[in-house]
Coordinates of C-alpha atoms in Angstrom, one line a residue:
M1 CA 0.0 0.0 0.0
K2 CA 1.3 3.5 -1.0
R3 CA 2.0 5.9 1.8
R4 CA -0.6 8.4 0.6
S5 CA -3.4 5.7 0.4
F6 CA -2.5 4.5 3.9
I7 CA -2.8 8.0 5.4
Q8 CA -6.2 8.6 3.7
K9 CA -7.6 5.2 4.9
T10 CA -6.3 5.8 8.4
A11 CA -7.8 9.2 8.5
L12 CA -11.2 7.9 7.5
T13 CA -11.1 5.1 10.0
T14 CA -10.1 7.4 12.8
G15 CA -12.8 9.8 11.9
A16 CA -15.4 7.0 12.0
I17 CA -14.2 5.9 15.4
S18 CA -14.4 9.4 16.7
M19 CA -17.8 10.0 15.3
T20 CA -19.1 6.7 16.7
G21 CA -17.7 7.6 20.1
S22 CA -19.4 11.0 20.1
L23 CA -22.8 9.4 19.2
A24 CA -22.4 6.7 21.8
F25 CA -21.8 9.4 24.4
S26 CA -24.6 11.6 23.4
N27 CA -27.1 8.8 23.4
S28 CA -26.0 7.3 26.8
K29 CA -28.4 7.3 29.7
E30 CA -27.6 9.2 32.9
V31 CA -25.2 7.3 35.0
T32 CA -26.7 6.3 38.4
K33 CA -25.2 8.2 41.3
P34 CA -23.2 6.3 44.0
G35 CA -25.4 4.4 46.4
F36 CA -25.8 4.9 50.2
N37 CA -24.8 2.8 53.1
L38 CA -28.4 2.4 54.2
K39 CA -31.7 1.9 52.3
Y40 CA -33.2 5.4 52.5
A41 CA -36.7 5.5 50.9
P42 CA -38.0 8.7 49.4
H43 CA -41.7 9.2 48.6
L44 CA -43.7 10.6 45.7
G45 CA -43.6 14.4 45.4
M46 CA -40.2 14.7 47.1
F47 CA -38.4 15.2 43.7
K48 CA -41.3 16.3 41.5
E49 CA -39.5 19.5 40.3
H50 CA -36.7 17.5 38.9
A51 CA -38.6 14.4 37.7
G52 CA -42.1 15.8 36.9
K53 CA -45.5 14.7 38.1
D54 CA -45.5 11.2 36.7
P55 CA -44.9 8.6 39.5
I56 CA -42.8 6.3 37.3
D57 CA -40.5 9.2 36.3
Q58 CA -40.1 10.1 40.0
I59 CA -39.2 6.5 40.9
N60 CA -36.6 6.4 38.1
F61 CA -35.2 9.7 39.3
M62 CA -34.8 8.4 42.8
A63 CA -33.0 5.3 41.5
D64 CA -30.7 7.5 39.4
Q65 CA -29.7 9.4 42.6
G66 CA -28.6 6.1 44.2
F67 CA -31.7 5.5 46.4
T68 CA -32.5 1.8 46.7
A69 CA -35.9 1.9 48.4
F70 CA -39.2 3.7 48.1
E71 CA -42.3 4.1 50.3
D72 CA -45.8 5.3 49.5
N73 CA -48.3 5.8 52.4
G74 CA -51.2 6.2 49.9
M75 CA -50.5 3.1 47.7
M76 CA -53.8 1.4 48.6
K77 CA -55.7 4.3 47.2
R78 CA -54.0 4.2 43.8
D79 CA -55.4 2.5 40.7
V80 CA -54.6 -1.1 40.3
S81 CA -52.9 -0.4 36.9
L82 CA -50.6 2.2 38.5
Q83 CA -49.8 -0.1 41.4
T84 CA -48.8 -2.8 39.0
K85 CA -46.7 -0.4 36.9
M86 CA -45.0 1.0 40.0
G87 CA -44.2 -2.5 41.2
E88 CA -42.7 -3.4 37.8
T89 CA -40.6 -0.2 37.8
L90 CA -39.2 -0.9 41.3
A91 CA -38.3 -4.4 40.3
K92 CA -36.6 -3.2 37.1
R93 CA -34.6 -0.6 39.1
N94 CA -33.7 -3.1 41.9
M95 CA -35.5 -0.9 44.5
T96 CA -37.1 -2.3 47.6
M97 CA -40.7 -1.3 48.3
G98 CA -41.3 0.1 51.8
V99 CA -44.4 0.7 53.7
F100 CA -47.9 1.7 52.7
V101 CA -50.7 2.4 55.1
V102 CA -53.4 -0.2 55.8
E103 CA -56.7 1.6 55.3
K104 CA -58.9 1.6 58.4
G105 CA -60.4 5.1 58.2
G106 CA -57.5 7.2 59.5
N107 CA -55.1 7.3 62.5
M108 CA -57.7 8.2 65.1
A109 CA -60.6 6.3 63.6
N110 CA -62.0 2.9 64.4
T111 CA -59.8 2.4 67.4
L112 CA -58.8 -1.1 68.2
A113 CA -58.5 -0.2 71.9
A114 CA -62.3 -0.1 72.2
G115 CA -62.6 -3.8 71.4
K116 CA -65.7 -3.1 69.2
K117 CA -66.5 -5.7 66.5
E118 CA -67.3 -3.0 63.9
H119 CA -63.9 -1.4 64.3
I120 CA -62.1 -4.7 64.2
D121 CA -64.0 -5.8 61.0
I122 CA -62.9 -2.6 59.2
F123 CA -59.3 -3.3 60.3
L124 CA -59.3 -6.9 59.2
D125 CA -60.9 -5.9 55.8
G126 CA -58.0 -3.5 55.4
C127 CA -55.5 -6.3 56.0
K128 CA -57.1 -8.5 53.4
K129 CA -57.1 -5.8 50.8
A130 CA -53.5 -4.9 51.7
V131 CA -52.4 -8.5 50.9
E132 CA -53.4 -7.9 47.2
V133 CA -51.8 -4.5 47.0
A134 CA -48.5 -6.0 48.5
K135 CA -48.4 -8.6 45.8
R136 CA -48.6 -6.0 43.0
V137 CA -45.8 -3.9 44.4
N138 CA -43.7 -6.6 46.0
A139 CA -44.1 -5.0 49.5
K140 CA -43.5 -6.7 52.8
W141 CA -44.3 -4.0 55.4
M142 CA -47.5 -2.0 55.9
T143 CA -48.1 0.7 58.5
V144 CA -50.9 0.2 61.2
V145 CA -52.0 2.9 63.7
P146 CA -54.3 1.2 66.2
G147 CA -56.4 4.4 66.7
G148 CA -57.4 6.7 69.5
Y149 CA -57.1 6.2 73.3
Q150 CA -60.3 4.9 74.8
R151 CA -60.7 7.0 78.0
N152 CA -63.5 5.0 79.5
L153 CA -61.4 1.8 79.7
P154 CA -58.4 1.0 81.9
I155 CA -55.1 0.8 80.0
G156 CA -54.8 -2.9 80.6
I157 CA -58.1 -3.6 79.0
Q158 CA -57.2 -1.4 76.0
N159 CA -53.9 -3.3 75.6
A160 CA -55.7 -6.6 75.6
N161 CA -58.2 -5.4 73.0
V162 CA -55.4 -4.1 70.7
I163 CA -53.4 -7.3 71.1
E164 CA -56.4 -9.5 70.3
A165 CA -57.3 -7.4 67.2
L166 CA -53.7 -7.4 65.9
R167 CA -53.4 -11.2 66.4
R168 CA -56.3 -11.6 64.0
G169 CA -54.6 -9.2 61.6
A170 CA -51.4 -11.2 61.8
E171 CA -53.2 -14.4 61.0
I172 CA -54.2 -12.8 57.7
L173 CA -50.7 -11.6 56.9
E174 CA -48.5 -14.4 58.1
P175 CA -49.3 -16.9 55.3
H176 CA -48.1 -14.3 52.8
G177 CA -44.8 -13.4 54.6
L178 CA -46.1 -9.9 55.3
A179 CA -45.8 -7.8 58.4
M180 CA -47.7 -4.8 59.8
V181 CA -45.5 -2.3 61.6
L182 CA -47.1 -0.4 64.4
E183 CA -46.3 3.3 64.6
P184 CA -46.4 5.3 67.8
L185 CA -47.1 8.9 66.9
S186 CA -46.8 12.4 68.4
D187 CA -49.6 14.0 66.4
S188 CA -52.2 14.0 69.2
P189 CA -52.3 13.2 73.0
D190 CA -55.5 11.3 72.2
L191 CA -53.7 8.6 70.2
Y192 CA -53.5 5.2 71.9
L193 CA -50.0 4.3 70.8
Q194 CA -47.4 6.9 72.0
T195 CA -44.0 5.3 72.9
S196 CA -41.6 2.6 71.8
E197 CA -41.8 0.7 75.1
Q198 CA -45.6 0.5 74.8
T199 CA -45.3 -0.7 71.2
Y200 CA -42.7 -3.3 72.2
L201 CA -45.2 -4.6 74.8
I202 CA -47.9 -4.9 72.2
C203 CA -45.7 -6.7 69.8
K204 CA -44.6 -9.2 72.5
G205 CA -48.2 -9.8 73.3
V206 CA -49.2 -10.4 69.7
N207 CA -46.1 -12.7 69.4
S208 CA -46.0 -12.9 65.6
P209 CA -43.4 -12.2 62.9
S210 CA -46.2 -10.3 61.2
C211 CA -46.5 -7.6 63.9
K212 CA -43.4 -5.4 64.5
I213 CA -42.4 -1.8 65.4
L214 CA -42.1 1.1 63.0
Y215 CA -39.8 3.4 64.9
D216 CA -40.3 6.9 63.5
I217 CA -37.3 8.9 64.8
Y218 CA -39.1 12.3 64.4
H219 CA -42.2 11.2 66.5
M220 CA -40.0 9.4 69.1
Q221 CA -37.7 12.4 69.5
K222 CA -40.8 14.5 70.4
N223 CA -42.5 11.8 72.7
E224 CA -39.6 10.3 74.5
G225 CA -36.1 11.3 73.3
N226 CA -33.1 9.3 74.3
L227 CA -33.3 7.8 70.8
I228 CA -30.4 5.3 70.6
H229 CA -31.0 4.0 74.1
N230 CA -34.7 3.4 73.4
M231 CA -34.1 1.9 70.0
D232 CA -31.6 -0.5 71.6
L233 CA -34.1 -1.5 74.3
T234 CA -36.8 -2.3 71.7
W235 CA -34.4 -3.4 68.8
E236 CA -35.6 -7.0 68.8
E237 CA -39.1 -5.8 67.6
I238 CA -38.0 -3.0 65.2
A239 CA -38.5 -3.9 61.6
Y240 CA -38.8 -0.5 60.0
I241 CA -37.5 3.0 60.7
Q242 CA -38.7 6.4 59.5
I243 CA -36.9 9.8 59.4
G244 CA -37.6 13.4 60.0
D245 CA -35.7 16.1 61.8
N246 CA -37.1 18.0 64.7
P247 CA -38.4 20.7 64.9
G248 CA -40.0 21.0 61.5
R249 CA -40.1 17.4 60.2
K250 CA -37.8 18.2 57.3
E251 CA -34.6 16.5 56.0
P252 CA -31.7 15.6 58.3
T253 CA -29.3 18.5 59.2
T254 CA -32.3 21.0 59.5
G255 CA -33.0 20.3 63.2
E256 CA -31.6 19.1 66.5
I257 CA -31.2 15.3 65.8
N258 CA -27.7 14.0 65.2
Y259 CA -28.6 11.8 62.3
R260 CA -25.1 11.0 61.2
N261 CA -24.5 9.4 64.6
I262 CA -27.8 7.6 64.6
F263 CA -27.3 6.2 61.1
K264 CA -23.8 5.0 62.1
W265 CA -25.3 3.2 65.1
I266 CA -28.1 1.7 63.0
H267 CA -25.5 0.5 60.4
E268 CA -23.3 -1.0 63.1
K269 CA -26.4 -2.9 64.4
G270 CA -26.4 -4.6 61.0
F271 CA -29.8 -3.2 60.0
E272 CA -30.7 -4.2 56.4
G273 CA -34.2 -2.8 56.4
I274 CA -35.6 0.4 55.1
L275 CA -35.4 3.9 56.5
G276 CA -38.4 5.9 55.1
M277 CA -37.9 9.5 54.4
E278 CA -41.2 10.6 55.8
H279 CA -40.6 14.3 55.9
G280 CA -41.0 17.4 53.9
N281 CA -38.4 19.5 52.1
S282 CA -37.1 22.5 54.0
Q283 CA -36.7 24.5 50.8
Q284 CA -38.8 24.9 47.7
G285 CA -38.1 24.0 44.0
K286 CA -35.1 22.1 42.6
T287 CA -32.8 23.8 45.0
G288 CA -34.7 22.3 47.9
E289 CA -34.8 18.9 46.3
Q290 CA -31.1 18.9 45.8
A291 CA -30.6 20.0 49.4
V292 CA -32.4 16.8 50.5
I293 CA -30.1 14.7 48.4
D294 CA -27.1 16.5 49.7
A295 CA -28.2 16.2 53.3
Y296 CA -28.5 12.4 53.0
R297 CA -25.0 12.3 51.4
K298 CA -23.7 14.2 54.3
V299 CA -25.3 12.2 57.2
D300 CA -24.7 8.9 55.4
G301 CA -21.0 9.6 55.2
F302 CA -20.2 7.9 58.5
M303 CA -17.9 5.2 57.2

């Protein structure tokens, strides 16, 4: 081959390679961000300014940021077709589905502490429907709030009523490998379930793998404090954790809770479950959404 022909052929080949490389780069998908040490679970609406209103686009955005879990309190109210599509997307992106709320009429409604058949029937019906929803989205955990405090009954009677009702709920969930997680709340002094120790007692009374504790750090900081100590006391029954700084119930680093230290402790305990991001954003717009991501990068950097 003459030198001039060789140079022309080499130039054409090099140009083709360069052009192919440029096209390949321009058509490549966004690279998923580095993951986290723990399974933090955002919810719909948390990143809507970046991802748009479509739930599937929002889940994909979460995965692109490195989040490996997702939770959706209102999942039972969504159309079956959307539930199915969300479940398929989570599986495709290798994300774990977190909690959704078992419908029983609201946190204060149909209290199990009263021991009334009509309240229990509503709760059990919610458990049966929750099984079908869980299958569609590949969920394992579902939130249960027993209801309001029954002031005309001694606390021991209320405890017994709640335990009996939850045992019946557990009988529905156990064959499917599902678990309700009981959440003590700080929203009202009229709620029956208030502290981690009380929830621990109830779980021990139910005595089922399908009845465990949802330890919401925001609520428990308000109701009892001493977070690591109380989590350690009740650790055997804690299956799910939720997050929110106090005051304000926004992302970590916006309040008084030392989340970096708490997450380090949780990681050292070998926790492989989900930590639901059940809080709002402290700032509006894309800036606020990025601030949430940055906050989790910061507090997750305990290694």
